[in-house]
Coordinates of C-alpha atoms and ligand atoms in Angstrom, one line a residue:
M6 CA 91.4 72.4 127.4
K7 CA 90.3 73.2 131.0
D8 CA 92.5 75.0 133.5
E9 CA 92.8 71.9 135.7
E10 CA 94.3 70.0 132.7
S11 CA 97.1 72.5 132.2
K12 CA 98.3 71.3 135.7
R13 CA 100.2 74.5 136.5
P14 CA 99.5 77.8 138.0
Y15 CA 99.5 80.7 135.5
R16 CA 101.8 83.7 135.8
S17 CA 99.0 85.9 137.2
A18 CA 98.7 83.5 140.2
A19 CA 101.8 85.3 141.6
W20 CA 99.5 88.4 142.1
F21 CA 95.9 87.2 142.5
S22 CA 96.2 83.9 144.3
K23 CA 98.1 85.2 147.3
L24 CA 96.2 85.1 150.6
D25 CA 98.1 87.9 152.2
K26 CA 98.5 91.6 152.3
D27 CA 99.9 91.7 148.7
G28 CA 97.1 89.5 147.3
F29 CA 94.6 91.8 149.1
I30 CA 96.2 94.8 147.4
H31 CA 96.3 93.2 143.9
R32 CA 92.6 92.1 144.1
S33 CA 91.0 94.8 146.1
W34 CA 92.0 97.7 143.8
M35 CA 90.8 95.9 140.7
R36 CA 87.3 96.6 142.1
G37 CA 84.0 95.6 140.8
W38 CA 84.8 92.0 139.9
P39 CA 83.3 89.0 141.6
R40 CA 85.8 87.1 143.6
D41 CA 85.8 84.1 141.3
V42 CA 87.6 86.0 138.5
F43 CA 90.7 85.6 140.7
D44 CA 90.3 81.9 140.9
G45 CA 93.4 81.2 138.9
R46 CA 91.8 81.4 135.4
P47 CA 93.9 82.9 132.6
V48 CA 94.2 86.7 132.7
I49 CA 94.3 88.0 129.2
G50 CA 95.7 91.4 128.5
I51 CA 94.2 93.3 125.6
C52 CA 96.9 95.7 124.4
N53 CA 95.2 98.6 122.8
T54 CA 96.7 101.2 120.5
W55 CA 93.4 103.1 120.3
S56 CA 93.9 106.8 119.9
E57 CA 92.0 109.6 118.1
L58 CA 95.5 110.8 116.9
T59 CA 95.9 107.4 115.2
P60 CA 92.8 107.5 113.1
C61 CA 93.6 104.1 111.6
N62 CA 93.0 102.6 115.0
A63 CA 90.1 104.7 116.1
H64 CA 87.7 101.8 116.2
F65 CA 89.8 99.7 118.6
R66 CA 87.8 100.3 121.7
E67 CA 84.9 98.5 120.0
L68 CA 87.2 95.8 118.7
A69 CA 88.5 95.2 122.2
D70 CA 84.9 94.6 123.4
W71 CA 84.6 91.8 120.9
V72 CA 87.8 90.2 122.1
K73 CA 86.6 90.5 125.7
R74 CA 83.4 88.6 124.8
G75 CA 85.5 85.7 123.5
V76 CA 87.8 85.7 126.5
W77 CA 84.9 85.6 129.0
E78 CA 83.2 82.8 127.0
A79 CA 86.4 80.7 127.1
G80 CA 86.7 81.1 130.9
G81 CA 89.4 83.8 130.9
F82 CA 89.5 87.2 132.6
P83 CA 90.1 90.1 130.1
V84 CA 91.9 93.3 131.1
E85 CA 92.4 96.0 128.5
F86 CA 95.4 98.3 128.8
P87 CA 96.7 101.2 126.6
V88 CA 100.1 101.6 125.2
T89 CA 101.5 104.6 123.3
S90 CA 99.9 104.7 119.8
L91 CA 101.7 105.6 116.6
G92 CA 99.7 107.5 114.0
E93 CA 101.5 107.5 110.7
T94 CA 99.8 110.6 109.3
N95 CA 100.3 113.0 112.2
M96 CA 103.5 112.1 114.2
R97 CA 106.7 114.1 113.6
P98 CA 109.5 113.6 112.7
T99 CA 108.4 110.1 111.9
T100 CA 106.6 107.2 113.7
M101 CA 109.7 105.0 113.1
L102 CA 111.5 107.0 115.7
F103 CA 109.1 105.6 118.3
R104 CA 108.6 102.0 117.2
N105 CA 111.2 100.8 119.6
L106 CA 109.9 103.0 122.4
V107 CA 106.4 101.5 122.0
S108 CA 107.9 98.0 122.0
M109 CA 109.5 98.8 125.4
D110 CA 106.1 100.2 126.6
V111 CA 104.4 96.9 125.6
E112 CA 107.2 94.7 127.0
E113 CA 107.3 96.4 130.3
S114 CA 103.5 96.7 130.6
I115 CA 103.2 92.9 130.1
R116 CA 106.1 92.0 132.4
A117 CA 105.1 94.3 135.2
N118 CA 101.4 93.2 135.3
P119 CA 99.4 90.0 136.1
I120 CA 99.0 89.0 132.4
D121 CA 99.1 85.4 131.3
G122 CA 98.5 85.9 127.6
V123 CA 97.9 89.0 125.4
V124 CA 95.9 90.0 122.4
L125 CA 97.7 92.7 120.5
L126 CA 95.4 95.2 118.7
C127 CA 97.4 96.5 115.8
G128 CA 96.6 98.6 112.8
C129 CA 98.5 101.7 111.6
D130 CA 101.9 100.8 110.2
K131 CA 104.3 100.8 113.2
T132 CA 101.8 99.6 115.8
T133 CA 102.1 96.1 114.4
P134 CA 105.9 95.6 114.7
A135 CA 106.1 97.6 117.9
L136 CA 103.5 95.4 119.7
I137 CA 104.8 92.1 118.4
M138 CA 108.4 93.0 119.3
G139 CA 107.4 94.0 122.8
A140 CA 105.4 90.9 123.5
A141 CA 108.1 88.7 121.9
S142 CA 110.6 90.1 124.4
C143 CA 108.4 88.6 127.2
D144 CA 107.6 85.4 125.3
V145 CA 104.1 85.1 126.6
P146 CA 101.3 83.5 124.6
A147 CA 100.2 86.3 122.2
L148 CA 97.8 86.7 119.3
V149 CA 97.4 89.6 117.0
V150 CA 94.1 91.0 115.9
S151 CA 94.6 93.6 113.2
G152 CA 92.1 96.4 112.8
G153 CA 91.5 95.8 109.1
P154 CA 91.8 98.0 106.1
M155 CA 89.5 100.8 105.1
L156 CA 86.9 100.3 102.4
N157 CA 88.1 101.1 98.9
G158 CA 88.5 104.8 98.2
K159 CA 86.1 106.1 95.6
F160 CA 86.7 109.3 93.6
R161 CA 84.6 110.2 90.6
G162 CA 83.9 106.6 89.5
E163 CA 87.5 105.5 90.1
D164 CA 88.9 103.3 93.0
I165 CA 91.6 105.2 94.7
G166 CA 94.1 103.8 97.1
S167 CA 95.5 105.3 100.4
G168 CA 98.8 106.9 99.9
T169 CA 99.3 105.6 96.3
H170 CA 96.8 108.2 95.0
V171 CA 98.1 110.9 97.2
W172 CA 101.5 110.6 95.5
K173 CA 99.8 110.3 92.1
F174 CA 97.5 113.2 92.5
S175 CA 100.1 115.4 94.0
E176 CA 102.4 114.8 91.1
S177 CA 99.5 115.5 88.8
V178 CA 98.9 118.9 90.4
R179 CA 102.6 119.7 90.1
A180 CA 102.6 118.6 86.4
G181 CA 99.6 120.9 85.8
E182 CA 97.3 118.0 85.0
M183 CA 95.0 118.3 88.1
T184 CA 93.5 121.4 89.7
L185 CA 94.1 122.1 93.4
A186 CA 90.3 122.1 93.9
D187 CA 90.0 118.6 92.5
F188 CA 92.9 117.5 94.6
M189 CA 91.2 118.8 97.8
D190 CA 88.0 117.0 96.7
A191 CA 89.8 113.7 96.7
E192 CA 90.6 114.0 100.4
A193 CA 87.2 112.9 101.7
C194 CA 86.9 110.3 99.0
M195 CA 90.0 108.4 100.0
S196 CA 89.4 107.6 103.6
R197 CA 85.8 106.5 103.8
S198 CA 85.6 104.2 106.8
N199 CA 87.3 102.9 109.8
G200 CA 90.5 101.1 109.2
H201 CA 94.1 101.4 108.0
C202 CA 95.4 102.1 104.5
M203 CA 93.7 99.8 102.0
T204 CA 96.5 99.6 99.5
M205 CA 99.2 96.9 100.0
G206 CA 101.1 99.5 102.0
T207 CA 102.9 98.9 105.2
A208 CA 99.9 98.3 107.4
S209 CA 98.3 95.7 105.1
T210 CA 101.8 94.2 104.6
M211 CA 102.4 93.9 108.3
A212 CA 98.9 92.5 108.8
S213 CA 99.8 89.9 106.1
M214 CA 103.1 89.3 107.9
V215 CA 101.1 88.6 111.1
E216 CA 99.2 85.9 109.2
A217 CA 102.2 84.4 107.4
L218 CA 104.2 84.3 110.6
G219 CA 101.3 82.4 112.2
M220 CA 100.7 85.1 114.8
G221 CA 97.1 85.8 113.7
M222 CA 93.9 83.9 112.8
P223 CA 93.4 82.9 109.2
S224 CA 92.0 85.9 107.2
N225 CA 93.3 88.4 109.8
A226 CA 95.0 90.5 107.1
A227 CA 92.3 91.4 104.7
I228 CA 88.9 91.6 106.4
P229 CA 87.9 95.3 106.1
A230 CA 87.5 97.1 109.4
A231 CA 83.9 97.9 108.5
D232 CA 83.0 94.3 107.8
S233 CA 81.1 92.5 110.6
R234 CA 83.5 89.5 110.0
R235 CA 86.3 91.6 111.5
Y236 CA 84.4 91.6 114.8
A237 CA 83.7 87.9 114.6
L238 CA 87.4 87.3 114.1
A239 CA 88.1 89.4 117.2
H240 CA 85.6 87.4 119.1
V241 CA 87.1 84.1 118.1
A242 CA 90.6 85.4 118.9
G243 CA 89.4 86.2 122.4
R244 CA 88.3 82.6 122.8
R245 CA 91.5 81.3 121.4
I246 CA 94.0 83.2 123.5
V247 CA 92.6 81.6 126.6
D248 CA 93.4 78.2 125.2
M249 CA 96.8 79.3 124.1
V250 CA 97.6 80.1 127.8
R251 CA 96.3 76.7 128.8
E252 CA 98.5 75.1 126.1
D253 CA 101.4 77.3 127.0
L254 CA 101.7 78.2 123.3
R255 CA 104.2 81.0 123.7
M256 CA 105.5 83.2 120.9
S257 CA 108.9 81.4 120.7
K258 CA 107.1 78.3 119.5
I259 CA 105.5 80.1 116.6
L260 CA 108.2 82.7 115.6
T261 CA 110.7 80.1 114.3
R262 CA 113.1 80.5 111.4
A263 CA 110.6 78.7 109.2
A264 CA 107.9 81.3 110.2
F265 CA 110.2 84.1 109.2
E266 CA 111.0 82.4 105.9
N267 CA 107.3 82.1 105.2
A268 CA 106.9 85.8 105.9
I269 CA 109.7 86.8 103.6
R270 CA 108.3 84.7 100.8
T271 CA 104.8 85.9 101.4
N272 CA 106.0 89.5 101.3
A273 CA 107.4 88.8 97.8
A274 CA 104.1 87.2 96.6
I275 CA 101.9 90.0 97.8
G276 CA 104.3 92.8 96.6
G277 CA 104.6 93.9 100.2
S278 CA 106.3 97.0 101.6
T279 CA 110.0 97.3 102.0
N280 CA 109.3 98.4 105.6
A281 CA 108.7 94.7 106.4
I282 CA 112.4 94.2 106.1
V283 CA 113.4 96.4 109.0
H284 CA 110.4 95.1 111.1
L285 CA 111.1 91.4 110.5
L286 CA 114.8 91.8 111.1
A287 CA 114.1 93.6 114.4
L288 CA 111.5 91.0 115.5
A289 CA 113.9 88.1 114.7
G290 CA 116.5 89.8 116.9
R291 CA 114.0 89.8 119.8
V292 CA 113.4 86.1 119.6
G293 CA 116.9 85.0 118.8
V294 CA 116.2 83.8 115.2
K295 CA 119.2 84.4 112.9
L296 CA 117.9 86.5 110.0
E297 CA 119.9 88.7 107.7
L298 CA 119.2 91.3 105.1
D299 CA 120.5 89.0 102.4
D300 CA 117.8 86.4 103.4
F301 CA 115.2 88.7 101.8
D302 CA 116.9 88.5 98.5
K303 CA 117.9 84.8 98.7
L304 CA 114.5 83.6 99.8
G305 CA 112.2 86.0 97.9
H306 CA 113.9 87.5 94.8
D307 CA 112.7 84.9 92.3
L308 CA 109.1 84.6 93.7
P309 CA 106.2 85.6 91.5
L310 CA 103.9 88.5 92.3
L311 CA 100.5 86.8 92.9
V312 CA 98.3 89.7 93.9
D313 CA 97.2 92.6 91.7
L314 CA 97.1 95.3 94.5
M315 CA 98.2 98.9 94.6
P316 CA 100.9 100.1 94.6
S317 CA 102.3 97.3 92.4
G318 CA 99.0 96.6 90.7
R319 CA 95.3 97.7 90.4
F320 CA 93.1 96.5 93.2
L321 CA 92.7 97.2 96.9
M322 CA 92.4 95.3 100.1
E323 CA 88.6 95.1 100.0
D324 CA 88.9 93.4 96.7
F325 CA 91.6 91.2 98.1
Y326 CA 89.4 89.9 100.9
Y327 CA 86.5 89.2 98.6
A328 CA 88.9 87.3 96.3
G329 CA 90.0 85.0 99.2
G330 CA 92.6 87.1 101.0
L331 CA 95.9 85.8 102.3
P332 CA 94.7 82.1 102.8
A333 CA 94.2 81.9 99.0
V334 CA 97.7 83.2 98.4
L335 CA 99.3 80.9 100.9
R336 CA 97.4 77.9 99.4
E337 CA 98.6 78.9 95.9
M338 CA 102.2 79.2 97.2
G339 CA 102.0 75.6 98.3
P340 CA 105.5 74.2 98.5
L341 CA 107.1 77.6 98.5
I342 CA 106.2 77.9 102.2
H343 CA 107.0 75.7 105.2
G344 CA 103.5 74.2 105.6
D345 CA 104.4 72.6 108.9
A346 CA 104.9 76.0 110.7
L347 CA 102.7 76.3 113.7
T348 CA 100.1 79.1 114.0
V349 CA 98.2 80.6 116.9
N350 CA 95.1 78.5 116.3
G351 CA 97.2 75.4 117.1
K352 CA 97.1 74.2 113.5
T353 CA 99.9 74.4 110.9
I354 CA 99.8 77.0 108.2
A355 CA 99.2 74.2 105.6
E356 CA 96.2 72.9 107.6
N357 CA 94.7 76.4 107.8
V358 CA 94.8 77.1 104.1
K359 CA 94.4 73.7 102.5
D360 CA 90.8 74.4 101.4
A361 CA 91.1 78.2 101.0
P362 CA 89.1 79.2 98.0
C363 CA 89.9 81.9 95.4
W364 CA 87.0 83.8 94.1
N365 CA 88.7 86.1 91.7
R366 CA 91.7 85.1 89.6
E367 CA 92.2 88.7 88.4
V368 CA 93.0 89.8 92.0
I369 CA 94.8 86.7 93.2
R370 CA 96.8 85.0 90.5
T371 CA 98.1 81.4 90.1
L372 CA 101.8 80.5 90.1
D373 CA 101.8 79.8 86.4
K374 CA 100.0 83.1 85.5
P375 CA 101.5 85.6 88.0
L376 CA 101.2 89.4 87.7
K377 CA 105.0 89.6 87.5
K378 CA 107.4 86.7 87.3
K379 CA 109.9 88.0 89.9
A380 CA 108.7 90.2 92.7
G381 CA 110.8 90.0 95.8
I382 CA 113.1 92.6 97.3
A383 CA 116.5 93.0 95.7
V384 CA 119.4 93.6 98.1
L385 CA 122.1 95.8 96.5
R386 CA 125.8 95.9 97.3
G387 CA 128.6 98.1 96.2
N388 CA 130.9 100.9 97.3
L389 CA 127.9 103.1 97.9
C390 CA 126.3 100.6 100.3
P391 CA 128.8 98.2 101.8
D392 CA 126.2 96.9 104.3
G393 CA 123.4 96.8 101.7
A394 CA 120.5 98.8 100.3
V395 CA 117.2 97.6 99.0
I396 CA 114.9 98.2 96.0
K397 CA 111.4 96.8 95.3
P398 CA 111.5 95.8 91.6
S399 CA 107.8 95.2 91.4
A400 CA 107.2 98.9 92.1
A401 CA 110.0 100.2 89.9
T402 CA 110.3 101.0 86.2
P403 CA 111.9 98.1 84.3
K404 CA 114.0 100.2 82.0
L405 CA 115.6 102.0 84.9
M406 CA 116.7 98.9 86.7
K407 CA 120.0 99.2 84.8
H408 CA 121.0 102.8 84.8
R409 CA 124.0 105.1 84.9
G410 CA 123.3 108.7 85.8
R411 CA 124.8 111.9 87.1
A412 CA 124.2 112.5 90.8
V413 CA 122.2 115.5 92.0
V414 CA 122.7 115.6 95.8
F415 CA 120.4 117.0 98.5
K416 CA 121.9 117.1 102.0
S417 CA 118.6 117.1 103.8
I418 CA 114.9 116.8 103.1
E419 CA 114.5 120.6 103.7
E420 CA 117.2 121.3 101.1
F421 CA 115.4 119.0 98.7
K422 CA 112.0 120.7 99.2
A423 CA 113.6 124.1 98.8
R424 CA 115.4 123.3 95.5
I425 CA 113.5 120.6 93.7
D426 CA 111.2 123.0 91.8
D427 CA 113.8 125.6 91.2
P428 CA 113.9 126.1 87.4
K429 CA 117.6 126.6 87.6
L430 CA 118.3 123.2 89.2
D431 CA 120.7 121.4 86.9
I432 CA 118.8 118.1 86.5
D433 CA 117.2 116.0 83.8
E434 CA 115.5 112.6 83.8
T435 CA 118.7 110.7 83.3
C436 CA 120.1 112.1 86.6
V437 CA 120.1 110.1 89.9
M438 CA 118.6 112.0 92.8
V439 CA 120.6 111.4 96.1
L440 CA 119.2 112.3 99.5
Q441 CA 121.4 112.3 102.5
G442 CA 120.8 112.6 106.3
C443 CA 117.6 110.5 106.5
G444 CA 118.9 107.3 108.1
P445 CA 118.0 106.0 111.6
R446 CA 120.4 108.3 113.5
G447 CA 120.5 111.2 111.1
Y448 CA 116.9 112.2 110.8
P449 CA 116.4 110.7 113.4
G450 CA 114.1 107.7 112.8
M451 CA 114.6 106.9 109.1
P452 CA 111.5 108.6 107.7
E453 CA 109.5 107.6 104.7
V454 CA 110.9 110.2 102.3
G455 CA 112.9 108.0 100.0
N456 CA 110.4 108.3 97.2
M457 CA 111.3 111.9 96.6
P458 CA 108.9 113.7 94.2
L459 CA 110.3 114.4 90.8
P460 CA 111.1 118.0 89.7
A461 CA 108.0 119.8 88.3
K462 CA 109.8 120.6 85.1
I463 CA 110.4 116.9 84.4
L464 CA 106.9 115.9 85.5
K465 CA 105.5 118.5 83.0
R466 CA 107.2 116.6 80.2
G467 CA 105.2 113.5 81.1
I468 CA 108.1 111.7 82.8
T469 CA 107.0 109.9 86.0
D470 CA 110.1 108.0 87.3
M471 CA 113.7 108.6 88.0
V472 CA 116.3 106.7 90.0
R473 CA 116.4 107.9 93.6
I474 CA 118.8 106.8 96.3
S475 CA 118.7 107.5 100.0
D476 CA 119.2 106.1 103.5
A477 CA 115.5 106.7 104.2
R478 CA 112.6 104.3 104.0
M479 CA 109.6 104.7 101.7
S480 CA 105.9 104.4 102.4
G481 CA 104.6 100.9 101.5
T482 CA 102.0 102.7 99.4
A483 CA 104.7 104.4 97.2
Y484 CA 106.3 103.3 94.0
G485 CA 109.2 104.1 91.7
T486 CA 112.8 103.2 91.1
V487 CA 113.8 104.0 94.6
V488 CA 116.9 102.6 96.4
L489 CA 116.3 102.7 100.1
H490 CA 117.9 101.8 103.5
T491 CA 121.4 102.5 102.2
S492 CA 123.7 101.3 105.0
P493 CA 125.7 102.6 106.7
E494 CA 123.7 105.8 106.6
S495 CA 125.2 109.1 105.7
S496 CA 125.1 110.6 109.2
V497 CA 127.5 108.1 110.6
G498 CA 129.9 108.6 107.6
G499 CA 128.6 105.9 105.3
P500 CA 129.7 106.3 101.6
L501 CA 126.3 108.0 100.8
A502 CA 127.7 111.0 102.7
L503 CA 130.6 111.3 100.3
V504 CA 128.5 111.6 97.1
K505 CA 128.8 115.0 95.4
D506 CA 126.9 116.7 92.6
G507 CA 128.2 115.5 89.2
D508 CA 129.5 112.1 90.4
W509 CA 128.3 109.2 88.3
I510 CA 126.3 106.4 89.9
E511 CA 125.6 103.0 88.4
L512 CA 122.6 100.9 89.4
D513 CA 122.3 97.4 88.1
V514 CA 119.5 95.5 89.9
V515 CA 120.0 92.2 88.0
K516 CA 123.7 92.2 89.2
R517 CA 122.6 93.6 92.6
R518 CA 125.1 96.4 92.2
L519 CA 125.1 100.0 93.3
H520 CA 128.4 101.7 92.5
L521 CA 129.7 105.3 93.0
D522 CA 132.0 105.9 90.1
V523 CA 134.7 107.8 92.1
S524 CA 138.2 106.5 92.7
D525 CA 139.2 105.0 96.0
V526 CA 141.8 107.7 96.4
E527 CA 139.2 110.5 96.0
L528 CA 136.8 108.7 98.3
T529 CA 139.5 108.4 101.0
R530 CA 140.2 112.1 100.6
R531 CA 136.5 113.0 100.9
R532 CA 136.2 110.7 104.0
A533 CA 139.1 112.5 105.7
A534 CA 137.4 115.8 105.1
W535 CA 133.9 114.6 106.2
K536 CA 132.5 116.1 109.4
A537 CA 129.6 114.5 111.3
P538 CA 126.5 116.6 111.2
K539 CA 125.4 118.5 114.3
R540 CA 122.9 116.6 116.4
D541 CA 119.6 118.4 117.0
Y542 CA 118.4 116.2 119.8
D543 CA 120.2 116.3 123.1
R544 CA 117.8 114.9 125.6
G545 CA 115.0 112.4 126.2
W546 CA 114.0 109.5 124.0
A547 CA 115.5 110.9 120.8
R548 CA 118.9 111.1 122.5
L549 CA 118.7 107.5 123.8
Y550 CA 117.5 106.4 120.3
I551 CA 120.3 108.2 118.5
E552 CA 122.9 106.7 120.8
H553 CA 121.7 103.2 120.6
V554 CA 119.8 102.6 117.3
E555 CA 121.3 100.0 115.0
Q556 CA 121.7 100.5 111.2
A557 CA 118.9 99.6 108.8
H558 CA 120.5 96.3 107.7
R559 CA 120.0 95.1 111.3
G560 CA 116.4 96.2 111.6
A561 CA 117.0 99.6 113.4
D562 CA 116.3 98.2 116.8
L563 CA 118.1 99.6 119.9
D564 CA 121.3 97.6 120.6
F565 CA 120.2 96.9 124.2
L566 CA 116.8 95.5 123.1
V567 CA 118.1 92.7 121.0
G568 CA 117.3 89.4 122.7
A569 CA 114.5 88.7 125.1
S570 CA 114.2 88.9 128.9
G571 CA 111.1 86.6 129.3
A572 CA 108.2 87.4 131.6
G573 CA 109.7 86.5 135.0
V574 CA 107.9 88.0 137.9
P575 CA 110.1 90.5 139.7
R576 CA 109.9 91.7 143.3
E577 CA 106.6 92.6 144.9
S578 CA 105.6 96.3 144.8
H579 CA 104.8 96.7 148.6
Ligands
FES30 FE1 97.7 104.4 109.2 FE2 98.5 104.1 106.5 S1 98.3 105.9 107.7 S2 98.0 102.6 108.0

């Protein structure tokens, strides 16, 4: 489509088309551009989360250059802008504390500037939901280009996966099965190239969610960062966003209830991260789509696991791409997804994947020969989690899915670390480890500590899994019989706060039940005696976050960010 055919001035015309003092200011200070870039063509923001402190996104300056080529080619005017970046491996106390902050950064950057459409460069875990949430609140045409996963980790002839093998190797060291020197050797062998975690962790999951939601070009999720086809995709995305502006293909036309249902089902089929739950819930809140925690169970619990990727399986994202990537999975899912859902390239998701080939049936399975028959997220209820808790059965131990055990309680992650390897700790493998104080308000930010390491004395006996319960999240690269996102969290007085050492806890995943075997009378007595923990953050962002963050079952967005404000042009600046 040509600009004349769209028959309307774009948003940026309110800045660049004015023949007055204000227009002079807007154009003059941009400097260096020929006058015709201000002729009313689409202005495309390239929202960049590049940072050397976010190593997963360290190649994004180069990626942005390829997007720019495409934008120029299609007759647009590209303008790259930075937003706060969120590096999963360095930021304390947890990047999740800042997801909503970055979404505000993105939203306000778009709304305040002459931007008609935006390409979102996303990679490391939280950068994807933060950028999509922010852009969705403006409802401009937007297209996500993910940075792509790293190449497979290689350690002494074995493929090793980001995160997944950190947890494995670290437990092996504690069990006395691996030397510290070997452990240190593995560091350089794991992260070998540009890109984000190459397991089906949160980054790969969210990149897959982008594709399943229709917010990215086909194959966006899996092309490795180091593969030249990643740059070709960025180039094509640059071309396409210009046409999306001309077609007024805004996010609200793509992010429909059907798109979210497709994402939930896809997350089950790929064995995706539990973190997708809080991110999709929060995103749905921004675009006014009614989505609830129970939808993840209702829509996904009986779906088969179709990909054999760590942490639920054996392979890595590089193998996934060579096998056909997400298009091959979506094609295999066939009637399980809403094929008529619209995507950023203007085609439906069914049109995009109708001829998608699969080159390796070990990596991507068929519906009748899945890796596991039922893979989706299970949402638990009971007196321990009145507003829900979640477990990922595909990453759990089948025999622990129904379990009754004695609680061993840790009031904080610090207490856990101090006591877990104490030989005198009264714990065995039948116990249930309970961690308090790690929810959205309590930590603050709901960190990825829910997959607590097992006590060394139990690991040394060859036992690798126990039931663990917390109000925290867990890394998408992690595994185990781990109950997460317990809501309400302990720091606001949720029942998790009332558990004491020696209580009995019953987990029954088939019945979706999580029960604290303590009488109502006793729980009432404990509740009356409960005192809210002292808050460590009294100023700045963390204070605003603690005062306004919603509970996990609502996506942990800030209450005043739910809903959208559009991209209306406010008053002039001078
Ligand atoms: Fe960045 Fe895993 S640490 S994606």
